């Protein structure tokens, strides 16, 4: 075998990843269940590097140098298991299977354990950046053994995006760590998109700006601290005019957001880990609400303000929204990084959170100047329990106070739904509040279920005899 690595699954992602490898001088074996895709790849792009097309799994594995490095880029779920079952018997101890699909990290843990028994390395790898990223440099989040990373890392770092000479690829941690981090990345992406959507909605309906004017606002924001891929493409989408009607594109698109499931996984996992990720959860729910056409239709006649707030039309409002967006974004990211910390502790992954911020600076959908701030925050205090208390972020949150609260209040008064801003603010206030009404919740729980409570002034658990003389007993 003369191929340093192989890719099976040559739909848009696999094909572009194989081309990226070949363009970097790595001879790459290519295979697809339906051979026509393999043929088309080599015919169209064969001149870009050394491709070794294989018609069968046997031919494919024979083309690979040992230890073999085999990348699977097929549809996540059952197809991935089917492909693993097809190829694993053809491999030898020490060989490596990389799964670059969007697998659930629990599936990756299961597959890694099963293949380890057979002496094979299984490297669940998060890859972000869509088809363009796969071709020109994605953000790559490999899990699996340190030994497999030693053999794979240099090639992956070679094809990853890079920022300031640092590749957007690092060994995340054992078994499912890479896919876990990719999942949280996608959850954060949901939250970020929701906050941007709310900002647009407020500028449109509270300040009365047109989509084209809002595109300009986003372009301006993209020259400052909010500079990011998502802000950049938001301006592009808002500035686009529908060719058929001449209307703003955003006005002819059906307002029902779809989802493929990684946001939902993030929230499900956060619930299991006991991590409050309101920003991500509200973003997933907002898409869900948008899709319930029947509920929305039924609610059309309900009373409330008519989505306008002329008082907000002043020129300062866009600046206030910028501050509210930045503050809410800090909260959403802080929650996502908390989830990474909790997952890392639960599974013993020892994930370096600063390194995650570093590899998300390029290649992936949430790439942003902002991530450099997060990297710096973890550099200053690697063990910090929350990003909110980092000097830079605390200052930005302080500076945003009036604006953030005005924007959230304006949204509420105008009848403009802004669940992302609202949950971010509530989380912020919850954390900084000295005493929460959770004390009352504990009292209720003890009343109806004798669930006991702890006291502020003494150690131990207690129960009050609510149905009797209301004396307190140690539990
Ligand atoms: P798809 O997710 O559309 O999968 C198509 C590929 O899976 C084809 O190569 C197909 O082979 C193969 N396949 C299927 Br389906 N069932 C198979 C089976 N039982 N045995 C062998 N091969 C099978 O491709 P994609 O959009 O390129 O995405 C690939 C992976 O990358 C997915 O896990 C996706 O979630 C992930 N991802 C995608 C993006 C993105 O932007 N699209 C970004 C990041 C990650 P065939 O040609 O013979 O039907």
Coordinates of C-alpha atoms and ligand atoms in Angstrom, one line a residue:
X1 CA 0.0 0.0 0.0
X2 CA 1.3 3.4 -0.9
X3 CA -1.5 5.6 0.6
X4 CA -0.7 7.3 3.9
X5 CA -4.4 7.6 4.7
X6 CA -7.7 6.6 3.2
X7 CA -11.2 8.0 3.0
X8 CA -14.3 5.9 2.6
X9 CA -17.6 7.8 2.1
X10 CA -17.2 10.3 -0.7
X11 CA -20.2 12.4 -0.4
X12 CA -19.6 16.2 -0.1
X13 CA -17.6 16.0 3.2
X14 CA -15.5 12.9 2.4
X15 CA -14.7 14.0 -1.1
X16 CA -13.5 17.5 0.1
X17 CA -11.5 16.0 2.9
X18 CA -9.8 13.6 0.5
X19 CA -9.0 16.5 -1.8
X20 CA -7.6 18.5 1.1
X21 CA -5.3 15.6 2.0
X22 CA -4.2 15.1 -1.6
X23 CA -3.6 18.8 -2.1
X24 CA -1.3 18.7 1.0
X25 CA 0.8 16.0 -0.6
X26 CA -0.6 13.0 1.2
X27 CA -1.3 10.1 -1.1
X28 CA -4.9 9.2 -0.3
X29 CA -6.8 6.0 -1.0
X30 CA -10.5 6.7 -1.8
X31 CA -13.5 4.4 -1.6
X32 CA -17.3 4.7 -1.6
X33 CA -20.0 2.1 -1.4
X34 CA -21.3 3.3 -4.7
X35 CA -18.2 3.3 -7.0
X36 CA -19.5 6.0 -9.3
X37 CA -18.6 8.6 -6.6
X38 CA -15.0 7.3 -6.4
X39 CA -14.7 7.4 -10.2
X40 CA -16.1 10.9 -10.4
X41 CA -13.7 12.2 -7.7
X42 CA -10.7 10.9 -9.5
X43 CA -11.9 12.1 -12.9
X44 CA -12.7 15.5 -11.7
X45 CA -10.0 16.2 -9.2
X46 CA -7.3 13.6 -9.9
X47 CA -4.8 16.3 -11.0
X48 CA -4.9 17.8 -7.5
X49 CA -2.7 15.1 -5.9
X50 CA -2.2 11.3 -5.6
X51 CA -5.5 9.5 -5.3
X52 CA -5.6 5.7 -5.1
X53 CA -9.2 4.7 -6.1
X54 CA -10.4 1.4 -4.6
X55 CA -13.5 -0.5 -5.8
X56 CA -13.8 -2.8 -2.7
X57 CA -13.0 -2.7 1.0
X58 CA -10.3 -5.3 0.4
X59 CA -8.7 -3.2 -2.3
X60 CA -9.0 -0.1 -0.1
X61 CA -7.3 -1.6 3.0
X62 CA -4.6 -3.1 0.8
X63 CA -3.8 0.3 -0.6
X64 CA -3.0 1.7 2.9
X65 CA 0.5 1.9 4.5
X66 CA 0.7 0.2 7.9
X67 CA -0.4 1.0 10.5
X68 CA -3.4 1.8 8.4
X69 CA -5.2 5.1 8.8
X70 CA -8.7 4.9 7.6
X71 CA -11.2 7.8 7.7
X72 CA -14.9 7.1 7.6
X73 CA -17.1 10.0 6.3
X74 CA -20.5 8.4 6.0
X75 CA -23.9 9.3 7.3
X76 CA -23.9 9.2 11.1
X77 CA -25.7 6.4 13.0
X78 CA -26.3 3.0 11.5
X79 CA -24.3 3.6 8.3
X80 CA -21.2 4.2 10.5
X81 CA -21.7 0.9 12.4
X82 CA -22.2 -0.9 9.1
X83 CA -19.0 0.5 7.6
X84 CA -17.1 -0.3 10.8
X85 CA -18.3 -3.9 10.7
X86 CA -17.3 -4.1 7.0
X87 CA -13.8 -2.8 7.5
X88 CA -12.7 -3.9 11.0
X89 CA -12.2 -7.6 10.0
X90 CA -9.8 -6.5 7.2
X91 CA -7.6 -4.5 9.7
X92 CA -4.8 -5.5 12.0
X93 CA -3.9 -4.6 15.5
X94 CA -2.5 -1.0 15.7
X95 CA -4.6 0.2 12.7
X96 CA -6.7 3.3 13.2
X97 CA -10.3 4.1 12.2
X98 CA -11.2 7.7 12.2
X99 CA -14.9 8.6 12.3
X100 CA -15.2 12.1 11.0
X101 CA -19.0 12.1 10.9
X102 CA -21.3 13.8 13.3
X103 CA -21.6 10.9 15.7
X104 CA -23.1 11.1 19.2
X105 CA -20.3 10.9 21.7
X106 CA -22.0 8.0 23.5
X107 CA -21.9 6.0 20.2
X108 CA -18.2 6.9 19.9
X109 CA -17.5 5.6 23.4
X110 CA -19.2 2.3 22.6
X111 CA -17.4 1.9 19.3
X112 CA -14.0 2.8 20.8
X113 CA -14.4 0.3 23.5
X114 CA -15.5 -2.5 21.1
X115 CA -12.6 -1.8 18.7
X116 CA -10.1 -1.5 21.5
X117 CA -11.0 -5.1 22.4
X118 CA -10.0 -6.0 18.9
X119 CA -6.7 -4.1 19.1
X120 CA -7.8 -1.3 16.8
X121 CA -7.7 2.4 17.5
X122 CA -11.0 4.2 17.0
X123 CA -10.7 8.0 16.7
X124 CA -14.0 9.8 16.9
X125 CA -13.3 13.1 15.4
X126 CA -15.4 16.2 15.3
X127 CA -15.0 18.1 12.1
X128 CA -16.6 21.6 11.7
X129 CA -16.8 24.0 8.8
X130 CA -19.1 22.3 6.4
X131 CA -18.0 21.4 2.9
X132 CA -15.9 24.5 2.4
X133 CA -14.1 23.8 5.6
X134 CA -13.4 20.2 4.7
X135 CA -11.8 21.4 1.5
X136 CA -9.9 24.5 2.6
X137 CA -9.3 23.7 6.3
X138 CA -11.8 22.7 8.9
X139 CA -11.6 22.9 12.7
X140 CA -10.7 19.3 13.7
X141 CA -11.5 17.8 17.2
X142 CA -10.0 14.3 17.4
X143 CA -10.7 12.0 20.4
X144 CA -9.2 8.5 20.9
X145 CA -5.9 7.4 22.3
X146 CA -2.8 9.6 22.6
X147 CA -1.0 6.9 20.6
X148 CA -3.3 7.3 17.6
X149 CA -3.0 11.0 17.8
X150 CA 0.8 10.7 17.5
X151 CA 0.3 8.9 14.2
X152 CA -2.6 11.0 12.9
X153 CA -2.1 14.4 14.4
X154 CA 0.6 15.8 12.0
X155 CA -1.6 15.0 9.0
X156 CA -4.7 16.4 10.5
X157 CA -2.9 19.5 11.7
X158 CA -1.7 19.8 8.1
X159 CA -5.1 20.0 6.6
X160 CA -6.9 21.9 9.4
X161 CA -7.5 25.7 9.3
X162 CA -4.8 27.7 11.0
X163 CA -4.8 31.0 12.8
X164 CA -1.6 32.9 13.3
X165 CA 0.4 29.7 12.4
X166 CA -1.5 27.6 15.0
X167 CA -3.4 24.7 13.5
X168 CA -7.1 24.4 14.4
X169 CA -6.7 20.8 15.5
X170 CA -5.6 19.4 18.8
X171 CA -6.0 16.0 20.6
X172 CA -9.1 16.7 22.7
X173 CA -9.0 13.6 24.9
X174 CA -9.7 9.9 25.0
X175 CA -12.6 8.0 23.4
X176 CA -15.7 10.3 22.8
X177 CA -14.1 13.6 23.9
X178 CA -13.7 14.8 20.3
X179 CA -17.3 14.2 19.4
X180 CA -18.5 15.6 22.7
X181 CA -16.7 18.9 22.1
X182 CA -18.0 19.0 18.6
X183 CA -21.5 18.5 19.9
X184 CA -21.1 21.4 22.4
X185 CA -19.6 23.5 19.6
X186 CA -22.8 23.0 17.6
X187 CA -24.9 23.8 20.7
X188 CA -23.0 27.1 21.1
X189 CA -23.5 27.7 17.4
X190 CA -27.3 27.4 17.9
X191 CA -27.2 29.9 20.8
X192 CA -25.0 32.3 18.8
X193 CA -27.4 32.1 15.8
X194 CA -30.5 32.7 18.0
X195 CA -28.9 35.8 19.6
X196 CA -28.1 37.2 16.2
X197 CA -31.7 36.4 15.0
X198 CA -33.1 38.3 18.1
X199 CA -30.8 41.2 17.4
X200 CA -32.1 41.4 13.8
X201 CA -35.7 41.1 15.0
X202 CA -35.3 44.0 17.5
X203 CA -33.5 46.2 15.0
X204 CA -36.3 45.5 12.4
X205 CA -39.3 45.8 14.6
X206 CA -38.3 47.9 17.6
X207 CA -36.1 50.3 15.7
X208 CA -37.9 50.0 12.4
X209 CA -34.8 49.4 10.2
X210 CA -35.0 47.6 6.9
X211 CA -33.1 44.4 6.2
X212 CA -30.6 46.3 4.0
X213 CA -30.0 48.8 6.8
X214 CA -29.6 46.0 9.3
X215 CA -27.1 44.4 7.0
X216 CA -25.1 47.6 7.3
X217 CA -25.3 47.5 11.1
X218 CA -24.0 43.9 11.1
X219 CA -21.2 44.9 8.7
X220 CA -20.2 47.6 11.2
X221 CA -20.3 45.2 14.1
X222 CA -18.1 42.8 12.1
X223 CA -15.3 45.3 12.3
X224 CA -15.4 45.3 16.1
X225 CA -15.4 42.8 19.0
X226 CA -18.3 40.8 17.4
X227 CA -16.2 40.1 14.3
X228 CA -17.1 36.5 13.3
X229 CA -18.2 34.3 10.5
X230 CA -21.8 34.2 11.7
X231 CA -22.0 38.0 11.9
X232 CA -20.4 38.2 8.4
X233 CA -22.9 35.8 6.8
X234 CA -25.8 37.5 8.6
X235 CA -25.0 40.7 6.8
X236 CA -24.8 38.8 3.5
X237 CA -28.1 37.1 4.0
X238 CA -29.9 40.3 5.0
X239 CA -28.5 42.3 2.1
X240 CA -29.7 39.6 -0.4
X241 CA -32.7 40.4 -2.6
X242 CA -35.0 37.7 -3.9
X243 CA -34.7 37.6 -7.7
X244 CA -38.2 36.3 -8.2
X245 CA -40.1 39.0 -6.2
X246 CA -37.6 41.8 -5.7
X247 CA -38.3 41.5 -2.0
X248 CA -35.7 41.1 0.7
X249 CA -34.7 37.5 0.7
X250 CA -35.4 37.2 4.5
X251 CA -39.0 38.2 3.8
X252 CA -39.7 35.3 1.3
X253 CA -38.2 32.5 3.4
X254 CA -40.6 30.4 5.4
X255 CA -40.0 31.3 9.1
X256 CA -39.7 27.7 10.4
X257 CA -36.2 26.8 11.4
X258 CA -35.1 23.2 11.0
X259 CA -32.4 21.2 12.9
X260 CA -30.4 18.1 12.4
X261 CA -30.1 17.2 16.1
X262 CA -26.7 18.2 17.5
X263 CA -28.3 21.1 19.4
X264 CA -30.8 18.8 20.9
X265 CA -28.1 16.3 21.9
X266 CA -26.2 19.2 23.6
X267 CA -29.2 20.1 25.7
X268 CA -30.1 16.4 26.5
X269 CA -26.6 15.8 27.6
X270 CA -26.5 19.0 29.7
X271 CA -29.7 17.9 31.5
X272 CA -28.0 14.6 32.3
X273 CA -24.8 16.4 33.5
X274 CA -26.8 18.9 35.5
X275 CA -25.3 21.9 33.6
X276 CA -27.5 25.0 33.0
X277 CA -27.2 25.8 29.3
X278 CA -30.3 28.1 29.0
X279 CA -28.8 29.9 26.0
X280 CA -28.5 26.7 24.0
X281 CA -31.8 25.3 25.2
X282 CA -33.7 28.4 24.4
X283 CA -32.2 28.4 20.9
X284 CA -33.3 24.8 20.3
X285 CA -36.7 25.6 21.7
X286 CA -37.0 28.7 19.5
X287 CA -36.4 26.6 16.4
X288 CA -39.0 24.2 17.7
X289 CA -41.6 26.9 18.4
X290 CA -41.0 28.3 15.0
X291 CA -41.9 25.0 13.4
X292 CA -45.2 24.6 15.3
X293 CA -47.3 26.3 12.6
X294 CA -50.5 25.0 14.1
X295 CA -49.9 26.5 17.5
X296 CA -48.8 29.8 16.0
X297 CA -51.8 29.9 13.8
X298 CA -54.1 29.2 16.8
X299 CA -52.5 32.0 18.8
X300 CA -52.8 34.7 16.1
X301 CA -55.6 36.5 17.8
X302 CA -54.1 36.7 21.3
X303 CA -53.8 40.2 22.8
X304 CA -50.5 42.0 23.2
X305 CA -48.4 44.8 21.8
X306 CA -47.9 44.9 18.0
X307 CA -44.2 44.3 17.8
X308 CA -43.2 47.9 17.5
X309 CA -41.5 50.4 19.9
X310 CA -41.1 53.7 18.2
X311 CA -39.4 55.0 21.3
X312 CA -36.5 52.6 20.5
X313 CA -36.0 54.2 17.1
X314 CA -33.1 56.4 18.4
X315 CA -29.7 56.0 17.0
X316 CA -28.4 54.6 20.3
X317 CA -30.5 51.6 20.1
X318 CA -28.3 49.7 17.6
X319 CA -25.4 50.3 20.0
X320 CA -27.5 49.0 22.9
X321 CA -28.3 45.8 20.9
X322 CA -24.6 45.3 20.2
X323 CA -23.9 45.4 23.9
X324 CA -26.8 43.1 24.8
X325 CA -25.6 40.7 22.0
X326 CA -22.0 40.7 23.3
X327 CA -23.1 40.2 26.9
X328 CA -25.5 37.4 26.0
X329 CA -22.9 35.8 23.8
X330 CA -20.4 35.8 26.7
X331 CA -23.1 34.0 28.8
X332 CA -23.9 31.4 26.2
X333 CA -20.3 30.6 25.6
X334 CA -19.6 30.5 29.4
X335 CA -22.4 27.9 29.6
X336 CA -21.1 25.8 26.8
X337 CA -17.6 25.8 28.3
X338 CA -19.1 24.8 31.6
X339 CA -20.7 21.8 29.9
X340 CA -17.3 20.9 28.4
X341 CA -15.8 21.1 31.9
X342 CA -18.6 18.9 33.3
X343 CA -18.3 16.3 30.5
X344 CA -14.6 16.2 31.0
X345 CA -14.9 15.6 34.7
X346 CA -17.7 13.0 34.2
X347 CA -15.7 10.9 31.7
X348 CA -12.1 11.6 32.9
X349 CA -11.1 13.3 29.7
X350 CA -9.0 16.1 31.1
X351 CA -10.0 18.5 28.3
X352 CA -8.0 21.7 28.0
X353 CA -10.8 24.3 27.5
X354 CA -8.4 27.0 26.4
X355 CA -7.2 24.7 23.6
X356 CA -10.8 24.2 22.5
X357 CA -11.2 28.0 22.2
X358 CA -7.9 28.0 20.3
X359 CA -9.0 25.5 17.6
X360 CA -12.4 27.1 17.2
X361 CA -10.8 30.4 16.1
X362 CA -10.6 29.2 12.5
X363 CA -12.3 26.7 10.1
X364 CA -15.5 26.2 12.1
X365 CA -18.9 27.9 12.0
X366 CA -18.4 29.8 15.3
X367 CA -15.0 31.1 14.4
X368 CA -14.6 34.6 15.8
X369 CA -12.2 37.1 17.2
X370 CA -14.0 36.6 20.5
X371 CA -12.5 33.1 20.9
X372 CA -9.1 34.7 21.4
X373 CA -10.5 36.3 24.5
X374 CA -11.7 32.9 25.8
X375 CA -8.3 31.4 25.1
X376 CA -6.7 34.3 27.0
X377 CA -9.2 33.8 29.9
X378 CA -8.2 30.2 30.3
X379 CA -4.5 31.1 29.9
X380 CA -4.9 33.5 32.8
X381 CA -6.8 31.0 35.0
X382 CA -7.0 27.5 33.6
X383 CA -9.3 26.3 36.4
X384 CA -11.7 29.2 36.4
X385 CA -15.3 27.9 37.2
X386 CA -16.8 30.4 34.8
X387 CA -15.7 32.7 32.0
X388 CA -17.9 35.5 33.4
X389 CA -15.4 36.4 36.1
X390 CA -12.5 36.8 33.7
X391 CA -11.3 40.4 33.8
X392 CA -12.2 41.3 30.2
X393 CA -15.6 39.6 30.2
X394 CA -16.5 41.0 33.6
X395 CA -15.7 44.5 32.4
X396 CA -17.8 43.9 29.2
X397 CA -20.7 42.6 31.2
X398 CA -20.4 45.7 33.5
X399 CA -20.3 48.0 30.6
X400 CA -23.4 46.3 29.1
X401 CA -25.6 46.5 32.1
X402 CA -27.9 49.4 31.1
X403 CA -28.1 48.5 27.5
X404 CA -28.6 44.8 28.1
X405 CA -31.5 45.5 30.5
X406 CA -33.0 48.1 28.2
X407 CA -33.0 45.8 25.2
X408 CA -34.5 42.9 27.1
X409 CA -37.2 45.3 28.6
X410 CA -37.8 46.9 25.1
X411 CA -38.4 43.4 23.7
X412 CA -40.8 42.5 26.5
X413 CA -42.7 45.8 26.1
X414 CA -42.9 45.6 22.4
X415 CA -44.0 42.0 22.3
X416 CA -40.8 40.9 20.5
X417 CA -39.8 37.4 21.6
X418 CA -36.1 37.5 22.8
X419 CA -35.7 34.3 24.8
X420 CA -31.9 34.2 24.2
X421 CA -31.4 37.7 25.7
X422 CA -33.8 37.0 28.5
X423 CA -32.3 33.7 29.6
X424 CA -28.7 35.1 29.4
X425 CA -29.7 38.0 31.7
X426 CA -31.5 35.7 34.1
X427 CA -28.5 33.4 34.3
X428 CA -26.2 36.3 34.9
X429 CA -28.5 37.7 37.7
X430 CA -28.9 34.2 39.2
X431 CA -25.2 33.7 39.5
X432 CA -24.5 37.1 41.0
X433 CA -27.5 37.1 43.4
X434 CA -26.5 36.4 47.0
X435 CA -29.7 34.6 47.9
X436 CA -31.9 32.8 45.5
X437 CA -35.6 31.8 46.0
X438 CA -34.3 28.2 45.8
X439 CA -34.6 28.4 49.6
X440 CA -38.4 28.5 49.2
X441 CA -38.3 25.7 46.7
X442 CA -36.5 23.6 49.4
X443 CA -39.2 24.5 51.9
X444 CA -41.9 23.3 49.5
X445 CA -40.1 20.1 48.8
X446 CA -39.7 19.4 52.5
X447 CA -43.4 20.2 53.0
X448 CA -44.9 17.9 50.5
X449 CA -42.3 15.2 50.2
X450 CA -40.1 15.4 53.4
X451 CA -37.2 15.8 51.0
X452 CA -35.2 17.7 53.8
X453 CA -33.1 20.8 53.6
X454 CA -29.8 22.2 54.8
X455 CA -29.5 25.4 56.9
X456 CA -27.4 28.4 56.4
X457 CA -26.2 28.4 60.0
X458 CA -25.6 24.7 60.8
X459 CA -24.2 21.5 59.2
X460 CA -26.5 18.6 58.4
X461 CA -29.9 17.9 56.8
X462 CA -33.2 18.8 58.5
X463 CA -36.9 18.2 58.2
X464 CA -39.7 20.2 59.7
X465 CA -42.8 18.4 60.9
X466 CA -45.2 20.3 58.6
X467 CA -48.2 18.1 59.3
X468 CA -47.6 18.2 63.1
X469 CA -46.2 20.7 65.5
X470 CA -43.7 22.2 63.0
X471 CA -40.7 21.5 65.1
X472 CA -37.5 20.7 63.2
X473 CA -35.6 17.4 63.4
X474 CA -32.2 16.5 62.1
X475 CA -32.8 14.2 59.1
Ligands
LIG1 P1 -24.0 12.1 4.1 O1 -24.2 12.3 5.5 O2 -25.1 12.6 3.2 O3 -23.7 10.5 3.8 C1 -23.6 10.0 2.5 C2 -22.5 9.0 2.5 O4 -22.7 7.9 3.3 C3 -22.3 8.5 1.1 O5 -20.9 8.3 0.8 C4 -23.0 7.1 1.2 O6 -22.6 6.2 0.3 C5 -22.6 6.7 2.6 N1 -23.4 5.6 3.2 C6 -24.6 5.6 3.6 BR1 -25.8 7.0 3.6 N2 -25.0 4.4 4.1 C7 -24.0 3.6 4.0 C8 -23.7 2.3 4.3 N3 -24.6 1.5 4.9 N4 -22.5 1.8 3.9 C9 -21.6 2.5 3.3 N5 -21.8 3.8 3.0 C10 -22.9 4.4 3.3 O7 -22.6 12.7 3.7 P2 -22.0 14.1 4.1 O8 -22.9 15.2 4.0 O9 -20.7 14.2 3.2 O10 -21.6 14.0 5.6 C11 -20.7 12.9 6.0 C12 -20.6 13.0 7.5 O11 -20.0 14.2 7.9 C13 -21.9 12.9 8.3 O12 -21.8 12.2 9.4 C14 -22.2 14.4 8.6 O13 -23.1 14.5 9.7 C15 -20.9 14.9 8.8 N6 -20.7 16.3 8.7 C16 -21.3 17.0 7.6 C17 -21.2 18.3 7.5 C18 -21.8 19.0 6.3 O14 -21.7 20.3 6.3 N7 -22.4 18.4 5.4 C19 -20.4 19.0 8.4 C20 -19.7 18.4 9.4 C21 -19.9 17.0 9.5 P3 -23.4 6.1 -1.2 O15 -22.7 7.1 -2.0 O16 -23.1 4.7 -1.6 O17 -24.8 6.3 -0.9

